[in-house]
Coordinates of C-alpha atoms in Angstrom, one line a residue:
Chain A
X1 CA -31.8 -27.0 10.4
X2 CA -30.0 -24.9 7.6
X3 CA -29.2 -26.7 4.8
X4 CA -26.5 -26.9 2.5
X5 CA -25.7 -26.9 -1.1
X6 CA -22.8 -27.4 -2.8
X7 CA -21.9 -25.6 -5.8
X8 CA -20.4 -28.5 -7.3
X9 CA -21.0 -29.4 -11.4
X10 CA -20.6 -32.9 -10.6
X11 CA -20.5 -33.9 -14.7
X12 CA -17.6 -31.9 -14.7
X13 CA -16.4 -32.2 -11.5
X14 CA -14.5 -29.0 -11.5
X15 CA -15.8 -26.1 -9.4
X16 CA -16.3 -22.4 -10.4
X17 CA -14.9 -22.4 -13.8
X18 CA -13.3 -24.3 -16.3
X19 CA -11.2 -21.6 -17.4
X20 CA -9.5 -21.0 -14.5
X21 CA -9.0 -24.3 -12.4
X22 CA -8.2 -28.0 -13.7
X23 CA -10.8 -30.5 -12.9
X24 CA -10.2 -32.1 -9.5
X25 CA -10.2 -35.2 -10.9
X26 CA -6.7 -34.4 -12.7
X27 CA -3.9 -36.5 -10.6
X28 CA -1.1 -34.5 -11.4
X29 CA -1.8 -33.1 -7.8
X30 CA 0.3 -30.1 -7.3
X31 CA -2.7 -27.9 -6.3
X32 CA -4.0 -27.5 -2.5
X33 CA -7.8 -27.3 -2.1
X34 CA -9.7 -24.3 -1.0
X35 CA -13.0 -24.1 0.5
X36 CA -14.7 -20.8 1.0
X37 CA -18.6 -21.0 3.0
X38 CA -21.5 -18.2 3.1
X39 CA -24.7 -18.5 5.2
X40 CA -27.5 -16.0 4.1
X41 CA -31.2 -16.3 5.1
X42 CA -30.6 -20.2 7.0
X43 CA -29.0 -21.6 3.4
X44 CA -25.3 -22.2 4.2
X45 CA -23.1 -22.0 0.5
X46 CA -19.8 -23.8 0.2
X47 CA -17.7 -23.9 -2.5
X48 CA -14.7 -25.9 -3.5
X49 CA -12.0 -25.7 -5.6
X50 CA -8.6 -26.0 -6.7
X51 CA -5.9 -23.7 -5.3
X52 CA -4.3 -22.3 -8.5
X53 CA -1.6 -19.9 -8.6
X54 CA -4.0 -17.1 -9.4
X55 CA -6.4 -17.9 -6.5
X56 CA -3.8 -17.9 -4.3
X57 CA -2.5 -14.8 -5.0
X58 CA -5.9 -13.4 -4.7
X59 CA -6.5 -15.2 -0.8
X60 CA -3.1 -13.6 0.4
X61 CA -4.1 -10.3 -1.2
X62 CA -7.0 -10.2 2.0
X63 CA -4.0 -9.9 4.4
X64 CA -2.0 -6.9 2.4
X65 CA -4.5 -4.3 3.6
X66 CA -4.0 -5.2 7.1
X67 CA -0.2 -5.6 6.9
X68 CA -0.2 -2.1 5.2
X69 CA -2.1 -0.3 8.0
X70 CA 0.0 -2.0 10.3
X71 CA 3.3 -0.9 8.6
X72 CA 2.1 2.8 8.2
X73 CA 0.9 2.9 12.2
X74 CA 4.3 1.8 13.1
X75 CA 5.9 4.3 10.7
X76 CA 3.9 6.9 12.4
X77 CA 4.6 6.1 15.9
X78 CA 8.5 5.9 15.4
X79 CA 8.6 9.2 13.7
X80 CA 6.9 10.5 17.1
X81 CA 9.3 8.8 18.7
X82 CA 12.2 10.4 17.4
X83 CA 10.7 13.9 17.1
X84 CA 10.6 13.5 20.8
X85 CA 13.5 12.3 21.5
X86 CA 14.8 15.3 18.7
X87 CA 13.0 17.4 20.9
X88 CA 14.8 16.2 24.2
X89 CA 18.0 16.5 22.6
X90 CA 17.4 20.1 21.5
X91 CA 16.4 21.2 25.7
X92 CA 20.1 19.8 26.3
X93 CA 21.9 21.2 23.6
X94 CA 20.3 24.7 25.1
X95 CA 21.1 24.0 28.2
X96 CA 17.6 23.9 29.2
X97 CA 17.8 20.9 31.0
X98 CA 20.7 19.3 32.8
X99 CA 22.4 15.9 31.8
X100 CA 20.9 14.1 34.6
X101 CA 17.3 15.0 34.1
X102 CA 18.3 14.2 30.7
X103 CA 19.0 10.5 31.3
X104 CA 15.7 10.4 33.8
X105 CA 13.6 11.4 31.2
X106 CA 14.9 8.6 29.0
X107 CA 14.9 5.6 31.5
X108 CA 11.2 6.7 33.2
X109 CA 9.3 7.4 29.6
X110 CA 11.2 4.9 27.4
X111 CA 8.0 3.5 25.7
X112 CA 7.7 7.7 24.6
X113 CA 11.3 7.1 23.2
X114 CA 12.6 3.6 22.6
X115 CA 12.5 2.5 18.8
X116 CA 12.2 -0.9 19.1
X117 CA 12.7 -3.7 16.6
X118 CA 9.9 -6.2 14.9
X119 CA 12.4 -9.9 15.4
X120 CA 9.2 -11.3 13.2
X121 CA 9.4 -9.2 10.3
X122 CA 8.9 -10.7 6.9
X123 CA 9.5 -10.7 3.2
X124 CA 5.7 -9.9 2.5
X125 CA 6.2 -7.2 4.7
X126 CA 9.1 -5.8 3.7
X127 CA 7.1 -6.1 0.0
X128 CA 5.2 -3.4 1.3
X129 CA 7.8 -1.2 2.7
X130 CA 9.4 -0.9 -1.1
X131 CA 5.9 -0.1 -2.1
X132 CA 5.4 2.6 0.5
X133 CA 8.8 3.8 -0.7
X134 CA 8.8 3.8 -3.7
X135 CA 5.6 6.0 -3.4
X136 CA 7.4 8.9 -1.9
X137 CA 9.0 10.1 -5.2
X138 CA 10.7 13.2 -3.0
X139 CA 12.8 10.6 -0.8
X140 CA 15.7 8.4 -1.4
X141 CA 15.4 5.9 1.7
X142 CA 18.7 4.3 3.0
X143 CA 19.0 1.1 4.7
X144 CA 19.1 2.6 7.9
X145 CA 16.3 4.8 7.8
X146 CA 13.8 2.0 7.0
X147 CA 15.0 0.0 9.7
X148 CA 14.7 3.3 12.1
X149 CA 11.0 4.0 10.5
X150 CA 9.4 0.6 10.0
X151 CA 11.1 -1.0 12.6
X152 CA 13.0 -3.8 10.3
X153 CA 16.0 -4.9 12.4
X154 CA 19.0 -3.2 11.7
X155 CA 21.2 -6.8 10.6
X156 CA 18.6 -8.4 8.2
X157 CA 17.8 -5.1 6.5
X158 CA 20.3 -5.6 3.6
X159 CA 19.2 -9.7 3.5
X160 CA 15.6 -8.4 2.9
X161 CA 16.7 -5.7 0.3
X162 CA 18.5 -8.9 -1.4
X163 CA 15.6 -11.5 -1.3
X164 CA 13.7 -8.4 -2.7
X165 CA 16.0 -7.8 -5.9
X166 CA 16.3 -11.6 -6.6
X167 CA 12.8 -11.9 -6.8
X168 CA 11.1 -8.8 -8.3
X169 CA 14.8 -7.7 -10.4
X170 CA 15.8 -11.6 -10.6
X171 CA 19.8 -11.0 -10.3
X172 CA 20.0 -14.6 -9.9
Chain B
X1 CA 43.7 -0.5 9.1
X2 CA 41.1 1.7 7.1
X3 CA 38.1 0.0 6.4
X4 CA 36.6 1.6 3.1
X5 CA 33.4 -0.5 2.1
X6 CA 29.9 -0.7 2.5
X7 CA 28.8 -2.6 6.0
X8 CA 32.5 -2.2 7.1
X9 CA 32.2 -2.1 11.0
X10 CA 33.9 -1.7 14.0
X11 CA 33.1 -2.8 17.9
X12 CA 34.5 -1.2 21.2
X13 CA 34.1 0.0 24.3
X14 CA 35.5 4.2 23.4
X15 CA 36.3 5.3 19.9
X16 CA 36.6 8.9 18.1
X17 CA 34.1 9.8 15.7
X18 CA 34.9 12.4 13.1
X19 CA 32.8 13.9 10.2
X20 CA 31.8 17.2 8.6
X21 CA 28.3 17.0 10.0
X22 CA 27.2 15.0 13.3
X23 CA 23.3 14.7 13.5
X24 CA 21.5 12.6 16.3
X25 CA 18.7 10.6 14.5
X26 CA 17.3 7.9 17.8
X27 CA 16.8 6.4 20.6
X28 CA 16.8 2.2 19.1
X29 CA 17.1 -1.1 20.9
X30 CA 19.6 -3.4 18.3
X31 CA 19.8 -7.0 18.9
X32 CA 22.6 -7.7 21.3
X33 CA 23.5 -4.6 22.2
X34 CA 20.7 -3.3 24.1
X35 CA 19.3 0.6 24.2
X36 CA 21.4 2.9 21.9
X37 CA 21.4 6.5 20.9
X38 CA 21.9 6.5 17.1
X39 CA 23.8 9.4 15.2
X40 CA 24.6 9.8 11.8
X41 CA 27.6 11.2 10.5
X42 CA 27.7 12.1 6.6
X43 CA 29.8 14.1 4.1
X44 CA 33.1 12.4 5.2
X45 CA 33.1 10.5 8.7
X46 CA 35.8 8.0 10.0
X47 CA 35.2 6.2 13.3
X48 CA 38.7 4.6 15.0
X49 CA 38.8 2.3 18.4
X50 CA 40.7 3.7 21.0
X51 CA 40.0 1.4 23.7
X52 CA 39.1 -2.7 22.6
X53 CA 36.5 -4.2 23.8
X54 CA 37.0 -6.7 27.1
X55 CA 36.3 -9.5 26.1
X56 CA 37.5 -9.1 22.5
X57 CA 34.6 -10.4 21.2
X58 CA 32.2 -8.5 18.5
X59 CA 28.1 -8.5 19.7
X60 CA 26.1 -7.1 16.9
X61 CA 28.3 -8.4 13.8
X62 CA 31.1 -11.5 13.7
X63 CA 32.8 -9.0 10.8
X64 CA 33.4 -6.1 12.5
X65 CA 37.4 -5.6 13.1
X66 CA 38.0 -5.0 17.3
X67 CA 41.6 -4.1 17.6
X68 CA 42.9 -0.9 18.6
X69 CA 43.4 2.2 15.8
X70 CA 41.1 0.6 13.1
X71 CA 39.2 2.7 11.3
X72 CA 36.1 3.1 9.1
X73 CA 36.1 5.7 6.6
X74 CA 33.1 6.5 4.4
X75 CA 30.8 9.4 2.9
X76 CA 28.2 8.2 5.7
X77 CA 28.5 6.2 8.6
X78 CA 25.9 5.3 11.2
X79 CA 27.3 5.0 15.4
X80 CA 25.6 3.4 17.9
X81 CA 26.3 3.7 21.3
X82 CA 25.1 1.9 23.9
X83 CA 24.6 4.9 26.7
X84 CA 21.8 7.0 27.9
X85 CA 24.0 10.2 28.5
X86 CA 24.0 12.7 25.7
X87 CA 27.3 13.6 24.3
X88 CA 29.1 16.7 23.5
X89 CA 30.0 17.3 20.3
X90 CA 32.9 19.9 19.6
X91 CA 34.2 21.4 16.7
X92 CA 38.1 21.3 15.4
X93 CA 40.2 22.8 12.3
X94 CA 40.5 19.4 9.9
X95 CA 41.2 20.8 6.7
X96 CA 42.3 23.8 5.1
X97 CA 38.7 24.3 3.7
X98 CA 36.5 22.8 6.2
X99 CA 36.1 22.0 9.8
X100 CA 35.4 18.5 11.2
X101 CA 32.5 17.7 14.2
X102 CA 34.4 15.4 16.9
X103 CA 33.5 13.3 20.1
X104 CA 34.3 10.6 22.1
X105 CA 32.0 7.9 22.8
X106 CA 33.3 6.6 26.2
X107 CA 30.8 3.5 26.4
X108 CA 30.5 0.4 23.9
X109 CA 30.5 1.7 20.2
X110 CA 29.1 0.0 16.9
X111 CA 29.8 1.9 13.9
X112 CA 29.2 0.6 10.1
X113 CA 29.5 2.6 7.1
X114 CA 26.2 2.8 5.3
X115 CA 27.6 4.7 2.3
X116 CA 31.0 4.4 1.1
X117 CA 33.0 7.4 -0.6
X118 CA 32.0 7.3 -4.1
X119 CA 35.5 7.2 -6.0
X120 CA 36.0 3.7 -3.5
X121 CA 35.1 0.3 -6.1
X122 CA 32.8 -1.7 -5.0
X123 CA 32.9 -5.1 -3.3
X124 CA 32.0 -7.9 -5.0
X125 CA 30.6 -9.5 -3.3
X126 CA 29.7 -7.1 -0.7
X127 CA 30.1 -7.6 3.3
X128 CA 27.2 -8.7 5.3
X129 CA 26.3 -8.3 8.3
X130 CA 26.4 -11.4 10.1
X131 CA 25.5 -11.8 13.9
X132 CA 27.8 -13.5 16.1
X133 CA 27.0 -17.2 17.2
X134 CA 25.1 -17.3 20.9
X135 CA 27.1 -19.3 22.5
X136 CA 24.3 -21.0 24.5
X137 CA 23.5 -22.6 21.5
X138 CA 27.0 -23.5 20.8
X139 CA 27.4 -24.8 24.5
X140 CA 24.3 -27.5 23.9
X141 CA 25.3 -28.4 20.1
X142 CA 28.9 -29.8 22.2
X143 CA 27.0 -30.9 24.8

C-alpha cells in the first residue's frame, strides 16, 4: 500500500512558496490549479498549487523541445525533397531522361517528392520557426520559403507572420 | 490591369510568365489546388492570363483577378502550376540591356507576387490572401 503525503503547509494553505503563488484560499479565482505527482521507493509525492503566469509558462516550456525537434525533422526532410526533385529536374533539362519517364518518376515516388502542408500548424509553432530563423544570421527567409521548408501552408503564412508582430513587436 | 502589390494574384487555366531569372524551387500540394510544381521568378517578373479559367471562379484566393490580359508585375513572384510535366523555358530579347526567361504554363496557374518592385508604395493595408468560401458549407448554411 504506498502512501501518500501531501506537501501542503496547511497554516498557510498555500503550496510551494509564498513568494511565487497566492494562497489558495484567495477568491479572486483567476488562477487554474496544477497538480504535479512523484513515486520513489513506494512513497507517492503530490503537490498542489496555483497556476500562475510564471508556472505556466514554465509547463508549456516541456513541449518546446519536442515541437523544435519536430520542426527541424520536417525542415530536413523537405530540403531532401526538393534536392530530389532539383536533381530530377536537372536529368531533364540534360536531356537525360525523357518527359514521360519524367512524369512517372513523379506520380510512382511522390512521398520521395511531394512537399506537403501541416493544415494543423500553430502560433507556438510558428514561435519556433522565427526562432530557428532568426538563428541563421547568413539568411533572409521570405514568406514562401518557410512555408516550402517548414511546411506552414502557403495562405496563412502572412496571418502567422502578423499574429507574430502583434504579439512580440505589439503593432496593435 | 497591372497588379503592382504585395500578395497580388492571378488564377487561370494558361498564362505567360516572364522574368530575368526563372528557377524551379518544388514539388508542393497547396490547399485547393492539388499537386503543383513551384517556380520562382525574381529580378523583374510579370505573369498575364491568356486563357480564364472555366468556371470563372478563383480556388486558392477570393482576391485574385481572373479575366483575360491581367497582369502581376513585381521584383519576385512565385507560380504554381498544377501539372506534373516539366516545362520548357526559352529565352527572348526584352530589353536593350537584358534578356527575359519566358514560358507558357498550358494547365491551371496561381501566381502571387511575394516581393513587389521597390520604388512601388506600399499598401496600407496590405492584401491578404483569403481562401474562397467551400461551397458545401455555403449549400448547408441555406439549407
Amino acid at each position: 500500500m504506498s502512501k501518500v503525503s501531501y506537501l501542503v503547509q496547511k497554516n498557510t494553505n498555500s503550496i510551494i512558496a509564498k513568494n511565487h503563488f497566492r494562497p489558495l484560499e484567495d477568491s479572486s479565482g483567476t488562477y487554474g490549479t496544477f497538480m504535479v505527482a512523484t513515486k520513489e521507493n513506494d512513497i507517492m509525492h503530490c503537490t498542489v498549487g496555483a497556476l500562475t503566469p510564471s508556472i505556466k509558462t514554465w509547463f508549456t516550456n516541456f513541449n518546446q523541445p519536442v515541437l523544435s525537434e519536430r520542426l527541424y525533422l520536417t525542415a530536413i526532410d523537405n530540403l531532401l525533397k526538393k534536392v530530389e526533385y532539383l536533381q530530377l529536374s536537372s536529368q531533364f533539362d540534360q536531356e537525360l531522361i525523357t518527359e514521360e519517364e519524367f512524369s512517372f518518376e513523379l506520380e510512382t515516388y511522390e512521398d520521395r517528392y511531394l512537399i506537403k502542408a501541416n493544415d494543423n500548424f500553430s502560433p507556438e509553432e510558428f514561435d519556433l520557426v522565427i526562432t530557428i530563423a532568426n538563428k541563421l544570421k547568413h539568411k533572409q527567409f521570405s514568406t514562401d520559403e518557410l512555408s516550402e521548408i517548414f511546411s506552414i501552408p502557403l495562405e496563412l503564412v502572412d496571418d502567422f507572420v502578423f499574429n507574430y508582430e502583434v504579439k512580440n513587436i505589439g503593432l496593435l | 490591369m497591372a497588379l503592382v502589390y504585395d500578395n497580388s494574384s492571378i488564377e487561370c487555366m494558361d498564362a505567360d510568365i516572364s522574368s530575368r531569372k526563372i528557377v524551379r524551387s518544388s514539388f508542393m500540394q497547396i490547399k485547393n489546388i492539388g499537386k503543383c510544381m513551384v517556380y520562382k521568378c525574381s529580378r523583374n517578373s510579370e505573369a498575364t492570363v491568356t486563357v480564364e479559367l472555366n468556371p470563372k471562379k478563383a480556388k486558392h484566393n477570393a482576391n485574385s483577378s481572373l479575366d483575360k490580359d491581367s497582369t502581376v508585375k513585381g521584383e519576385n513572384i512565385l507560380v504554381a502550376i498544377n501539372c506534373m510535366k516539366s516545362l520548357k523555358i526559352y529565352l527572348t530579347n526584352k530589353t536593350g540591356t537584358h534578356k527575359a526567361q519566358n514560358f507558357s504554363t498550358g494547365h491551371y496557374t496561381y501566381a502571387q507576387i511575394t516581393k513587389q518592385i521597390p520604388s512601388t508604395p506600399r499598401l496600407i493595408p496590405p492584401l491578404e490572401i483569403i481562401p474562397p468560401p467551400d461551397e458545401d458549407e455555403e449549400k448547408k448554411q441555406i439549407e
